[in-house]
Short mmCIF file of C-alpha atoms in Angstrom, two decimals:
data_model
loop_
_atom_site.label_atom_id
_atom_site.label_comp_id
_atom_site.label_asym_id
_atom_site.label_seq_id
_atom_site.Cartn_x
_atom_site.Cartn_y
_atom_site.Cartn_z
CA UNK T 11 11.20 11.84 8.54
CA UNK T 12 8.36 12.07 6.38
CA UNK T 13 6.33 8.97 5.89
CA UNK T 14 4.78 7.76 2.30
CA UNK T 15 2.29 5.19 1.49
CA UNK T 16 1.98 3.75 -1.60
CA UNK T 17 -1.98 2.50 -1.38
CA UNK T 18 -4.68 0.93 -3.82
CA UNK T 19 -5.94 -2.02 -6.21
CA UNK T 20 -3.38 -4.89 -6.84
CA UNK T 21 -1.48 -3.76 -10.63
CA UNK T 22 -1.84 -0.40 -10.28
CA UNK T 23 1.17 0.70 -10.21
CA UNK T 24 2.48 0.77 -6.39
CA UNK T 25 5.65 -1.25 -6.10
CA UNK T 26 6.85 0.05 -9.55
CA UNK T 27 6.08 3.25 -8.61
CA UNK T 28 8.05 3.02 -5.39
CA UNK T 29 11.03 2.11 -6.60
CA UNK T 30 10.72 5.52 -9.05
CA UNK T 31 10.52 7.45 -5.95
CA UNK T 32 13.35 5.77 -4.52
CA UNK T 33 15.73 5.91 -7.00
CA UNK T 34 14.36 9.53 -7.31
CA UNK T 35 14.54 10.94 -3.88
CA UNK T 36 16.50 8.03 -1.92
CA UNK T 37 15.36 6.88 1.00
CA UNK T 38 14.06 3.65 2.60
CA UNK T 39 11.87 1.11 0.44
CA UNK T 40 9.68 -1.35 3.03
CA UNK T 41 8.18 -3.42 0.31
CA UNK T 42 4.88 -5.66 1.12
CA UNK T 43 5.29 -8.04 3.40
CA UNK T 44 2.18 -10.64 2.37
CA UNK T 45 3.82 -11.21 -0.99
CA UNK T 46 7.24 -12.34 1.12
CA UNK T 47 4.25 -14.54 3.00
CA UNK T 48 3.09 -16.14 -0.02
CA UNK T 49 6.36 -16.89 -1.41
CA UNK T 50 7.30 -18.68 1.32
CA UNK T 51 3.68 -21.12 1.78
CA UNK T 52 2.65 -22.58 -0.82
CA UNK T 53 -0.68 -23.10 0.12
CA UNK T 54 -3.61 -20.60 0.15
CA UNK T 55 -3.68 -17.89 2.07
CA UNK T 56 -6.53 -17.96 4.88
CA UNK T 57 -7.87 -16.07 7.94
CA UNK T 58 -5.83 -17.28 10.53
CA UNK T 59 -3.17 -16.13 8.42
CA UNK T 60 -3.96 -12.29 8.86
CA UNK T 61 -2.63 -11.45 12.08
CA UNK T 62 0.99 -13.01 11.16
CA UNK T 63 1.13 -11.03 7.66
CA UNK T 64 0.03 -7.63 9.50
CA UNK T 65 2.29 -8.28 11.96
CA UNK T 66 5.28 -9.13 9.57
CA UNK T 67 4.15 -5.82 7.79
CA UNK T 68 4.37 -3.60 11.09
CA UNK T 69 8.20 -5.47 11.66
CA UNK T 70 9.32 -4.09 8.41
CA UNK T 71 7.94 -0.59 8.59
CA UNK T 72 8.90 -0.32 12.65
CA UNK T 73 12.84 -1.73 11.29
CA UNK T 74 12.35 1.19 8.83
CA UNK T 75 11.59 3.68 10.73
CA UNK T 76 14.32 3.37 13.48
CA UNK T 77 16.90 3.97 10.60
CA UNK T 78 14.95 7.82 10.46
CA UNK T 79 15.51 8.26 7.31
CA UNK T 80 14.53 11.73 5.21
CA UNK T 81 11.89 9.41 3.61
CA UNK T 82 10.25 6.33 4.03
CA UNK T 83 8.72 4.95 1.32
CA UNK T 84 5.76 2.07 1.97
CA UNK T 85 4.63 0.20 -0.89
CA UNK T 86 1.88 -1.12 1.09
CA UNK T 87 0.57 -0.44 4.58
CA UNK T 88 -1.66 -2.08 6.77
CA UNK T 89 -5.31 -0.63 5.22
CA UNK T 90 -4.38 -3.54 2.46
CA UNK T 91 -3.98 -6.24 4.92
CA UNK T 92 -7.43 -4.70 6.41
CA UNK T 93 -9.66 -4.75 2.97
CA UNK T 94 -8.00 -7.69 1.50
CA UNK T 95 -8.99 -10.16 4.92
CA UNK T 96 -12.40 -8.37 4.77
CA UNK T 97 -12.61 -9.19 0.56
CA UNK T 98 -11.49 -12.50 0.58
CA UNK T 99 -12.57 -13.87 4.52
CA UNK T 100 -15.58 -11.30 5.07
CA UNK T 101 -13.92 -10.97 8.24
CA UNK T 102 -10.06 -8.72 9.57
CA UNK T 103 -9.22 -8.55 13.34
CA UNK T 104 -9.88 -5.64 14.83
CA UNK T 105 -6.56 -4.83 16.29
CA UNK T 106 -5.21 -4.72 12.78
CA UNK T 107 -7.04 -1.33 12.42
CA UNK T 108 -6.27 -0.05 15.61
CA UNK T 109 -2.46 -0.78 15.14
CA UNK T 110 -3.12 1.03 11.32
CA UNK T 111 -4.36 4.52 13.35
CA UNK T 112 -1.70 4.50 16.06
CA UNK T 113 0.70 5.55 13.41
CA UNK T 114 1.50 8.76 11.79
CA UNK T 115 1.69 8.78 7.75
CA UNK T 116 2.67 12.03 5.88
CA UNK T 117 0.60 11.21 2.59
CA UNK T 118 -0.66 8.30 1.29
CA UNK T 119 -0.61 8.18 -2.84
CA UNK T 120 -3.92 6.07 -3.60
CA UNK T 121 -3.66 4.79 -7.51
CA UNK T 122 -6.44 4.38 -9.61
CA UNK T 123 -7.28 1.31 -11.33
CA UNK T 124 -7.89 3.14 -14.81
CA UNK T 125 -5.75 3.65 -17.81
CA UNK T 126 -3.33 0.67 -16.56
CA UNK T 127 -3.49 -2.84 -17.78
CA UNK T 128 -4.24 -5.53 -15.14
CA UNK T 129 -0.87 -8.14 -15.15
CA UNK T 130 -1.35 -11.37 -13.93
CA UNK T 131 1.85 -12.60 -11.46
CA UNK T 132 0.40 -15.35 -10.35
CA UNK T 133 -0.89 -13.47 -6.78
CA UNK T 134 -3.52 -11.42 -7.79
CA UNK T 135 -6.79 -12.43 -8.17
CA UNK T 136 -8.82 -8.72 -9.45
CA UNK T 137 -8.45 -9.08 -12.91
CA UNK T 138 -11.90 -7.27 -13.97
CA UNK T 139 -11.55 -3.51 -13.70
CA UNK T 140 -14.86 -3.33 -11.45
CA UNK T 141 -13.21 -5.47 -8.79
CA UNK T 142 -10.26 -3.22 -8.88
CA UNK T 143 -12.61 -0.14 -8.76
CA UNK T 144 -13.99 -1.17 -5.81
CA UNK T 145 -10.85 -1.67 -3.99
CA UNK T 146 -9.79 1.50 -4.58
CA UNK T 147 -13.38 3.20 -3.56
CA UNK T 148 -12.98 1.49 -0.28
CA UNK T 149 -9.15 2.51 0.26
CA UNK T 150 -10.64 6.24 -0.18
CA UNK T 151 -13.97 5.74 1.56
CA UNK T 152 -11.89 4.89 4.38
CA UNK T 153 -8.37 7.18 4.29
CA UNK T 154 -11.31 9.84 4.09
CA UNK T 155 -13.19 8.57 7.01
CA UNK T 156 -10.24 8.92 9.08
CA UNK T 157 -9.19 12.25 7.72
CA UNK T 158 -5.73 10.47 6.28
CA UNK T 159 -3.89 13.00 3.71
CA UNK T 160 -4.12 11.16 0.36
CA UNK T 161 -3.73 12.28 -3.14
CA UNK T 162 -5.29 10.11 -6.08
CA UNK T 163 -3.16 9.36 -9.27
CA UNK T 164 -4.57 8.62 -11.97
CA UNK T 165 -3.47 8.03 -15.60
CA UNK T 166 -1.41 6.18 -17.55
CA UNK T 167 2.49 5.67 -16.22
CA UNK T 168 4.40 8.64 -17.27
CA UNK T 169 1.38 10.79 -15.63
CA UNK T 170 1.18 8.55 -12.78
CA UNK T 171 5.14 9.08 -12.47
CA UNK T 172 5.05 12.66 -13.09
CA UNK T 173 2.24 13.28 -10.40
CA UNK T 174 3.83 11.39 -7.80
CA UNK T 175 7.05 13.19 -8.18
CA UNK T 176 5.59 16.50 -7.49
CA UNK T 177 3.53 15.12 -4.75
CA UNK T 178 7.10 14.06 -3.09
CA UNK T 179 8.56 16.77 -3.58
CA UNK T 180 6.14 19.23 -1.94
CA UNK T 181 5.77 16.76 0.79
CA UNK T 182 9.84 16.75 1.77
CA UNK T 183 9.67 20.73 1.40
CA UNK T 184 7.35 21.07 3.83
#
């Protein structure tokens, strides 16, 4: 089973890029759990909130990855869960992390924020391209300080699409 992670700033790209790959390669889809969360409180979301939406997250990838299939395709994984608590509560438990290092991903595909327009859907809240930007130096600053294999895509959609592809397919020939 090889293990993908679809990683980065909110509208750049990930879930619609997922379902590409999927419908692409096949495979299992484990979507992101915190927008599930949000749907179903309709309140803000706030620290104590954290551990239950990480945990949530780790149900849907561990249900995933029993089924073994060829891939596994995460729109989001728990380094989100980690930046997003530390962005918006200045604060993320510290087992989240630990839980996020005790598993094995294959690649993660980290998206840039440029040459995409930002889409408000009524979750996200980075709508200025420097917020975004520093999102996604902080995913790499720290897939890189763990020595995580990630590739960057960049571009606009039919590049995006087009790198991603090839990155998949190298990744189930090896």
């Amino acid at each position: 089973m090889k293990v993908l992670v679809l990683t980065g700033p909110e509208s750049s790209g990930k879930s619609w890029l997922a379902a590409q790959l999927q419908a692409h390669f096949g495979g299992v889809l484990v979507d992101e759990y915190v927008r599930w969360f949000i749907e179903q409180n309709t309140r803000d979301t706030c620290l104590a909130d954290i551990p239950h939406i990480a945990r949530g997250q780790l149900q849907w990838e561990d249900e995933a990855r029993a089924r073994q299939p060829r891939l596994l395709l995460l729109d989001t994984h728990l380094l989100s869960n980690i930046l997003w608590s530390q962005t918006l509560f200045g604060d993320c438990p510290a087992w989240i992390e630990q839980a996020l290092l005790a598993r094995r991903y294959d690649l993660h595909l980290l998206l840039s924020p440029e040459n995409v327009a930002w889409t408000d859907d009524g979750q996200r809240c980075q709508p200025e391209l420097g917020q975004r930007r520093a999102f996604f130096d902080q995913t790499l600053a720290w897939l890189e300080h763990h020595r995580q294999p990630v590739q960057v895509l960049q571009g606009d959609w039919a590049a995006r699409r087009i790198q991603a592809l090839k990155a998949v397919e190298l990744l189930l020939d090896s």
